[in-house]
Amino acid sequence: MTQVTIIGAGVAGLCTARVLLDRGMRVHLIDRARQPGPQGCSWWAGGMLAPFCEGESAEEPVIRLGQRAADWWGQHTTSLHRRGSLVISPARDSSDLTRFARRTTSHQTLTGAEIAALEPDLGDRFAKGLYFQTEAHLSPRIALAELWRGLVADGASFEQGEADPETLAQGGIVVDCRGYHARADLPDLRGVKGEMALLSCPDIEITRPIRVLHPRVPIYLVPRGDGIYMLGATMVEGRAGAHASVRSVLELLSAAYALSPAFGEAEILEIGVDSRPAFPDNLPRIERQGNLIRANGLYRHGFLLAPALATMVADLILDAKTPEIFHETTA
């Protein structure tokens, strides 16, 4: 039985490990941390499995490949919720909602009364919205922990530490899933900074992801259960600093308050910063150089595209099938 070494235990690495293990490979994972935690951008993800919403700005492969994600995650986590996505805008920004509808598919237009029927705690503050009924969401932290435990239970081995992919590849197949930490080996990989807040607001109950459109500060709000919500997310070109900026936090919290005044009484549990790995076209990429395979560039679509990325890596290793997102390298 062939062993594959995977460097990086974020969402890309864990999904790849799961797919390879399910297809009969022995898997060894190497990561800087002992288990999934706040040291990686997967920890701070929104967890929205919303391929049609992402079609507003993403390329076609994101929409098509992302449609596989909910079923895959439904098999591997208990935190999946299939309640669709709701997109709304303040009345003064109704043109943004019209533009969003024009650039996306698989939605229905809702009246204010229909929005209130879906999410009663939004009341009558929004006169019109878009409902993407087939979309889903999950809790990234629960999903990562469950993937990790399942891999351990099924025989995958783990090692905490740093590793050089090219050196390891001299002894066998290596899949580099280090995300932005692989930037020294991928010259055109860039970081896109994201800032998020985790809020506790038991005075309001929202049951599905809400995207609030705004020409300057669009936000999303994702329920985590028990009155906890993930609020995000800014997108700033350039690697993340150690802390969120005052301006970004103010804009996020102001937008949440505009969604519902109840968030004025919310408690801020965490504020997080990450650096999403992205290539110039904002699409993921798989490269192969002998025994070394690099799978990277999930950008803001980590949980949405990681299952498809993992499947393509497994097809490349086991069936010599060239991935559609394959990138030729001569190095």
Short mmCIF file of C-alpha atoms in Angstrom, two decimals:
data_model
loop_
_atom_site.label_atom_id
_atom_site.label_comp_id
_atom_site.label_asym_id
_atom_site.label_seq_id
_atom_site.Cartn_x
_atom_site.Cartn_y
_atom_site.Cartn_z
CA MET A 1 0.00 0.00 0.00
CA THR A 2 1.53 3.30 -1.11
CA GLN A 3 1.99 6.07 1.44
CA VAL A 4 1.30 9.71 0.67
CA THR A 5 2.69 12.46 2.88
CA ILE A 6 0.56 15.59 3.14
CA ILE A 7 2.09 18.79 4.47
CA GLY A 8 -0.51 21.11 5.97
CA ALA A 9 -3.59 20.10 7.96
CA GLY A 10 -5.95 22.90 7.03
CA VAL A 11 -9.09 22.21 5.08
CA ALA A 12 -7.19 21.37 1.87
CA GLY A 13 -4.84 18.93 3.58
CA LEU A 14 -7.48 17.22 5.70
CA CYS A 15 -9.89 16.79 2.76
CA THR A 16 -7.09 15.39 0.61
CA ALA A 17 -6.11 12.99 3.38
CA ARG A 18 -9.72 11.82 3.74
CA VAL A 19 -10.17 11.16 0.02
CA LEU A 20 -6.84 9.32 -0.32
CA LEU A 21 -7.47 7.21 2.77
CA ASP A 22 -10.93 6.27 1.48
CA ARG A 23 -9.32 5.14 -1.77
CA GLY A 24 -6.90 2.78 -0.07
CA MET A 25 -3.77 4.88 0.42
CA ARG A 26 -1.75 5.16 3.61
CA VAL A 27 -1.63 8.78 4.72
CA HIS A 28 0.89 10.64 6.86
CA LEU A 29 0.08 14.27 7.77
CA ILE A 30 2.63 16.87 8.86
CA ASP A 31 1.54 20.20 10.33
CA ARG A 32 2.99 22.92 12.54
CA ALA A 33 0.19 22.42 15.06
CA ARG A 34 -0.87 19.41 17.09
CA GLN A 35 -4.47 19.69 15.85
CA PRO A 36 -6.71 22.15 13.94
CA GLY A 37 -6.68 25.58 15.56
CA PRO A 38 -6.40 29.34 15.09
CA GLN A 39 -2.97 29.13 13.47
CA GLY A 40 -4.54 28.59 10.02
CA CYS A 41 -7.05 30.46 7.87
CA SER A 42 -9.39 27.43 7.78
CA TRP A 43 -10.15 28.16 11.44
CA TRP A 44 -11.54 31.58 10.54
CA ALA A 45 -13.62 30.53 7.55
CA GLY A 46 -17.27 31.45 7.23
CA GLY A 47 -18.26 27.91 6.25
CA MET A 48 -20.76 28.98 3.58
CA LEU A 49 -21.30 26.32 0.91
CA ALA A 50 -22.83 28.82 -1.46
CA PRO A 51 -21.68 28.21 -5.04
CA PHE A 52 -24.47 30.21 -6.65
CA CYS A 53 -23.96 33.24 -4.42
CA GLU A 54 -20.25 33.11 -5.15
CA GLY A 55 -21.10 33.27 -8.84
CA GLU A 56 -21.68 37.00 -8.38
CA SER A 57 -17.92 37.53 -8.58
CA ALA A 58 -16.26 34.11 -8.97
CA GLU A 59 -15.25 32.23 -12.10
CA GLU A 60 -17.40 29.43 -13.55
CA PRO A 61 -15.39 26.53 -12.03
CA VAL A 62 -16.19 27.80 -8.53
CA ILE A 63 -19.91 27.53 -9.23
CA ARG A 64 -19.72 24.12 -10.89
CA LEU A 65 -17.21 22.41 -8.61
CA GLY A 66 -18.70 24.00 -5.51
CA GLN A 67 -22.01 22.27 -6.07
CA ARG A 68 -20.42 19.01 -4.91
CA ALA A 69 -19.39 20.38 -1.56
CA ALA A 70 -22.56 20.10 0.53
CA ASP A 71 -23.02 16.39 -0.20
CA TRP A 72 -19.35 15.68 0.59
CA TRP A 73 -19.44 17.57 3.86
CA GLY A 74 -22.76 15.95 4.72
CA GLN A 75 -20.89 12.64 4.82
CA HIS A 76 -18.05 13.94 6.99
CA THR A 77 -19.46 16.38 9.54
CA THR A 78 -22.43 16.66 11.85
CA SER A 79 -22.45 20.46 11.52
CA LEU A 80 -23.92 20.76 8.00
CA HIS A 81 -27.16 22.74 7.67
CA ARG A 82 -29.13 22.89 4.43
CA ARG A 83 -31.18 26.04 4.91
CA GLY A 84 -30.14 28.04 1.89
CA SER A 85 -28.66 31.55 1.74
CA LEU A 86 -30.44 34.89 1.99
CA VAL A 87 -29.13 38.01 0.24
CA ILE A 88 -30.56 41.38 1.23
CA SER A 89 -29.72 45.07 1.00
CA PRO A 90 -30.92 48.30 2.61
CA ALA A 91 -33.52 50.11 0.49
CA ARG A 92 -31.01 52.78 -0.52
CA ASP A 93 -28.76 50.07 -1.99
CA SER A 94 -31.46 48.21 -3.95
CA SER A 95 -29.45 48.61 -7.15
CA ASP A 96 -26.81 46.31 -5.62
CA LEU A 97 -29.45 43.63 -5.10
CA THR A 98 -30.59 44.00 -8.72
CA ARG A 99 -27.01 43.63 -9.91
CA PHE A 100 -26.46 40.58 -7.66
CA ALA A 101 -29.59 38.93 -9.06
CA ARG A 102 -28.48 39.60 -12.61
CA ARG A 103 -25.07 38.02 -12.05
CA THR A 104 -26.30 34.86 -10.29
CA THR A 105 -28.68 31.95 -10.87
CA SER A 106 -30.75 29.46 -8.86
CA HIS A 107 -32.45 32.02 -6.64
CA GLN A 108 -35.95 33.32 -6.08
CA THR A 109 -36.91 36.90 -5.31
CA LEU A 110 -38.58 37.43 -1.94
CA THR A 111 -40.83 40.21 -0.70
CA GLY A 112 -40.39 41.76 2.72
CA ALA A 113 -43.13 39.53 4.13
CA GLU A 114 -41.42 36.43 2.71
CA ILE A 115 -38.09 37.48 4.22
CA ALA A 116 -39.79 37.89 7.59
CA ALA A 117 -41.36 34.45 7.21
CA LEU A 118 -37.91 32.90 6.65
CA GLU A 119 -36.15 34.92 9.35
CA PRO A 120 -38.72 36.45 11.71
CA ASP A 121 -36.11 38.31 13.74
CA LEU A 122 -35.22 40.46 10.73
CA GLY A 123 -38.72 41.92 10.99
CA ASP A 124 -39.81 44.31 8.27
CA ARG A 125 -36.48 46.08 7.78
CA PHE A 126 -35.86 44.70 4.28
CA ALA A 127 -38.38 45.02 1.46
CA LYS A 128 -36.75 42.65 -1.00
CA GLY A 129 -34.24 39.81 -1.03
CA LEU A 130 -32.86 36.82 -2.91
CA TYR A 131 -33.19 33.28 -1.58
CA PHE A 132 -30.76 30.58 -2.74
CA GLN A 133 -32.65 27.60 -1.41
CA THR A 134 -30.21 24.80 -2.32
CA GLU A 135 -27.19 26.27 -0.54
CA ALA A 136 -25.83 25.16 2.82
CA HIS A 137 -23.44 26.09 5.60
CA LEU A 138 -21.38 24.38 8.28
CA SER A 139 -19.25 25.13 11.31
CA PRO A 140 -15.63 25.00 10.10
CA ARG A 141 -14.17 24.33 13.52
CA ILE A 142 -16.44 21.35 14.13
CA ALA A 143 -15.87 20.06 10.60
CA LEU A 144 -12.07 20.27 10.90
CA ALA A 145 -12.09 18.53 14.29
CA GLU A 146 -14.33 15.75 12.99
CA LEU A 147 -12.16 15.22 9.92
CA TRP A 148 -9.09 15.06 12.15
CA ARG A 149 -10.61 12.54 14.56
CA GLY A 150 -11.93 10.41 11.71
CA LEU A 151 -8.53 10.27 10.05
CA VAL A 152 -6.86 9.21 13.30
CA ALA A 153 -9.50 6.54 13.89
CA ASP A 154 -9.02 5.18 10.38
CA GLY A 155 -5.26 4.86 10.60
CA ALA A 156 -3.74 8.10 9.32
CA SER A 157 -0.57 9.13 11.13
CA PHE A 158 0.32 12.65 12.25
CA GLU A 159 3.53 14.49 12.91
CA GLN A 160 3.88 17.96 14.39
CA GLY A 161 6.60 20.09 12.83
CA GLU A 162 7.90 21.83 9.75
CA ALA A 163 8.84 19.96 6.59
CA ASP A 164 10.54 20.72 3.29
CA PRO A 165 8.34 19.34 0.48
CA GLU A 166 11.16 18.90 -2.06
CA THR A 167 13.34 16.96 0.38
CA LEU A 168 10.48 14.68 1.44
CA ALA A 169 9.51 14.06 -2.20
CA GLN A 170 12.84 12.34 -2.77
CA GLY A 171 11.47 9.43 -0.77
CA GLY A 172 7.85 9.22 -1.95
CA ILE A 173 4.72 11.08 -2.97
CA VAL A 174 4.20 14.39 -1.19
CA VAL A 175 1.20 16.73 -1.41
CA ASP A 176 1.97 20.30 -0.32
CA CYS A 177 -1.19 21.89 1.12
CA ARG A 178 0.44 24.65 3.17
CA GLY A 179 -1.63 27.50 1.77
CA TYR A 180 -0.02 30.89 2.14
CA HIS A 181 2.92 29.35 3.99
CA ALA A 182 4.04 27.87 0.64
CA ARG A 183 4.52 31.31 -0.90
CA ALA A 184 8.32 30.95 -1.07
CA ASP A 185 7.87 28.03 -3.47
CA LEU A 186 5.01 29.57 -5.47
CA PRO A 187 6.09 33.02 -6.68
CA ASP A 188 2.67 34.08 -7.96
CA LEU A 189 0.80 33.08 -4.80
CA ARG A 190 -0.45 36.12 -2.90
CA GLY A 191 -2.25 36.68 0.37
CA VAL A 192 -5.66 38.31 0.62
CA LYS A 193 -6.26 39.57 4.12
CA GLY A 194 -9.55 38.82 5.81
CA GLU A 195 -10.86 40.10 9.14
CA MET A 196 -13.76 38.55 11.00
CA ALA A 197 -15.56 38.70 14.33
CA LEU A 198 -17.28 36.02 16.36
CA LEU A 199 -20.28 37.47 18.18
CA SER A 200 -22.60 36.25 20.90
CA CYS A 201 -26.09 37.66 20.46
CA PRO A 202 -28.72 35.44 22.11
CA ASP A 203 -31.37 38.16 21.64
CA ILE A 204 -31.71 37.34 17.94
CA GLU A 205 -32.18 34.05 16.13
CA ILE A 206 -31.02 33.79 12.51
CA THR A 207 -30.92 30.31 11.04
CA ARG A 208 -29.16 30.67 7.69
CA PRO A 209 -26.29 32.74 6.24
CA ILE A 210 -27.25 36.33 5.48
CA ARG A 211 -25.34 38.46 2.97
CA VAL A 212 -25.94 42.16 3.33
CA LEU A 213 -25.00 44.07 0.20
CA HIS A 214 -23.40 47.47 0.49
CA PRO A 215 -21.33 49.34 -2.10
CA ARG A 216 -18.45 49.74 0.35
CA VAL A 217 -18.82 47.20 3.16
CA PRO A 218 -20.73 44.06 2.15
CA ILE A 219 -20.85 41.54 4.99
CA TYR A 220 -21.97 38.03 5.67
CA LEU A 221 -23.38 36.66 8.91
CA VAL A 222 -23.30 32.90 9.51
CA PRO A 223 -25.10 31.29 12.46
CA ARG A 224 -23.08 28.89 14.60
CA GLY A 225 -25.94 27.97 16.95
CA ASP A 226 -26.69 28.97 20.55
CA GLY A 227 -26.73 32.66 19.64
CA ILE A 228 -23.20 32.64 18.19
CA TYR A 229 -22.52 34.24 14.78
CA MET A 230 -19.51 34.57 12.52
CA LEU A 231 -19.36 38.04 10.99
CA GLY A 232 -17.09 38.73 8.02
CA ALA A 233 -15.29 39.54 6.04
CA THR A 234 -13.04 42.18 4.69
CA MET A 235 -10.83 41.48 1.69
CA VAL A 236 -7.59 43.43 1.55
CA GLU A 237 -4.83 42.61 -0.91
CA GLY A 238 -1.61 41.81 0.92
CA ARG A 239 -0.64 39.41 3.67
CA ALA A 240 -2.43 39.64 6.99
CA GLY A 241 -0.95 41.51 9.88
CA ALA A 242 -1.13 40.22 13.40
CA HIS A 243 -4.27 42.17 14.23
CA ALA A 244 -7.42 43.54 12.64
CA SER A 245 -7.57 47.24 11.83
CA VAL A 246 -9.84 49.58 13.78
CA ARG A 247 -11.54 50.71 10.57
CA SER A 248 -12.37 47.16 9.48
CA VAL A 249 -13.82 46.21 12.85
CA LEU A 250 -15.92 49.38 12.99
CA GLU A 251 -17.26 48.76 9.49
CA LEU A 252 -18.13 45.13 10.22
CA LEU A 253 -19.89 45.94 13.47
CA SER A 254 -21.74 48.90 11.98
CA ALA A 255 -23.01 46.69 9.16
CA ALA A 256 -24.17 44.07 11.68
CA TYR A 257 -26.05 46.75 13.61
CA ALA A 258 -27.72 47.84 10.35
CA LEU A 259 -28.83 44.25 9.83
CA SER A 260 -30.46 44.23 13.26
CA PRO A 261 -30.19 46.67 16.19
CA ALA A 262 -30.02 43.61 18.44
CA PHE A 263 -26.37 43.29 17.47
CA GLY A 264 -25.72 46.53 19.32
CA GLU A 265 -25.90 44.45 22.51
CA ALA A 266 -23.84 41.54 21.17
CA GLU A 267 -20.65 40.46 22.90
CA ILE A 268 -17.48 40.20 20.82
CA LEU A 269 -16.01 36.77 21.54
CA GLU A 270 -13.13 36.82 19.07
CA ILE A 271 -11.66 38.97 16.33
CA GLY A 272 -9.60 37.08 13.78
CA VAL A 273 -7.26 37.82 10.92
CA ASP A 274 -6.06 35.46 8.22
CA SER A 275 -4.35 35.55 4.86
CA ARG A 276 -6.17 33.61 2.17
CA PRO A 277 -3.86 32.05 -0.45
CA ALA A 278 -4.76 33.11 -3.99
CA PHE A 279 -3.30 32.94 -7.47
CA PRO A 280 -3.79 35.78 -9.99
CA ASP A 281 -7.01 34.27 -11.39
CA ASN A 282 -8.40 33.53 -7.89
CA LEU A 283 -8.80 29.85 -8.81
CA PRO A 284 -7.11 26.91 -7.08
CA ARG A 285 -4.25 25.16 -8.79
CA ILE A 286 -2.63 21.74 -8.76
CA GLU A 287 0.98 21.40 -9.88
CA ARG A 288 3.13 18.28 -10.20
CA GLN A 289 6.89 18.03 -10.20
CA GLY A 290 7.84 14.37 -10.02
CA ASN A 291 6.75 13.03 -6.64
CA LEU A 292 5.80 16.51 -5.42
CA ILE A 293 2.23 17.75 -5.90
CA ARG A 294 1.27 21.25 -4.82
CA ALA A 295 -2.44 21.95 -4.20
CA ASN A 296 -3.09 25.56 -3.29
CA GLY A 297 -4.94 28.81 -4.01
CA LEU A 298 -8.36 28.13 -2.49
CA TYR A 299 -8.73 31.87 -1.86
CA ARG A 300 -12.08 32.55 -0.13
CA HIS A 301 -13.54 29.21 -1.24
CA GLY A 302 -11.78 26.82 1.13
CA PHE A 303 -14.64 24.65 2.37
CA LEU A 304 -16.53 25.10 -0.89
CA LEU A 305 -13.76 23.83 -3.18
CA ALA A 306 -11.57 21.64 -0.95
CA PRO A 307 -13.56 18.44 -1.65
CA ALA A 308 -13.20 18.92 -5.41
CA LEU A 309 -9.52 19.81 -5.05
CA ALA A 310 -8.92 16.70 -2.94
CA THR A 311 -10.70 14.47 -5.43
CA MET A 312 -8.60 15.83 -8.29
CA VAL A 313 -5.38 15.24 -6.34
CA ALA A 314 -6.44 11.63 -5.69
CA ASP A 315 -7.34 11.13 -9.36
CA LEU A 316 -3.92 12.45 -10.36
CA ILE A 317 -2.06 10.13 -7.98
CA LEU A 318 -4.11 6.98 -8.47
CA ASP A 319 -5.37 7.26 -12.05
CA ALA A 320 -2.86 9.64 -13.64
CA LYS A 321 -5.84 11.83 -14.54
CA THR A 322 -4.87 15.42 -15.30
CA PRO A 323 -6.94 17.82 -13.16
CA GLU A 324 -8.83 20.56 -14.95
CA ILE A 325 -7.06 23.05 -12.70
CA PHE A 326 -3.64 21.57 -13.46
CA HIS A 327 -0.79 24.03 -13.92
CA GLU A 328 2.23 22.97 -15.93
CA THR A 329 5.60 23.47 -14.29
CA THR A 330 9.04 22.92 -15.75
CA ALA A 331 10.98 23.51 -12.56
#
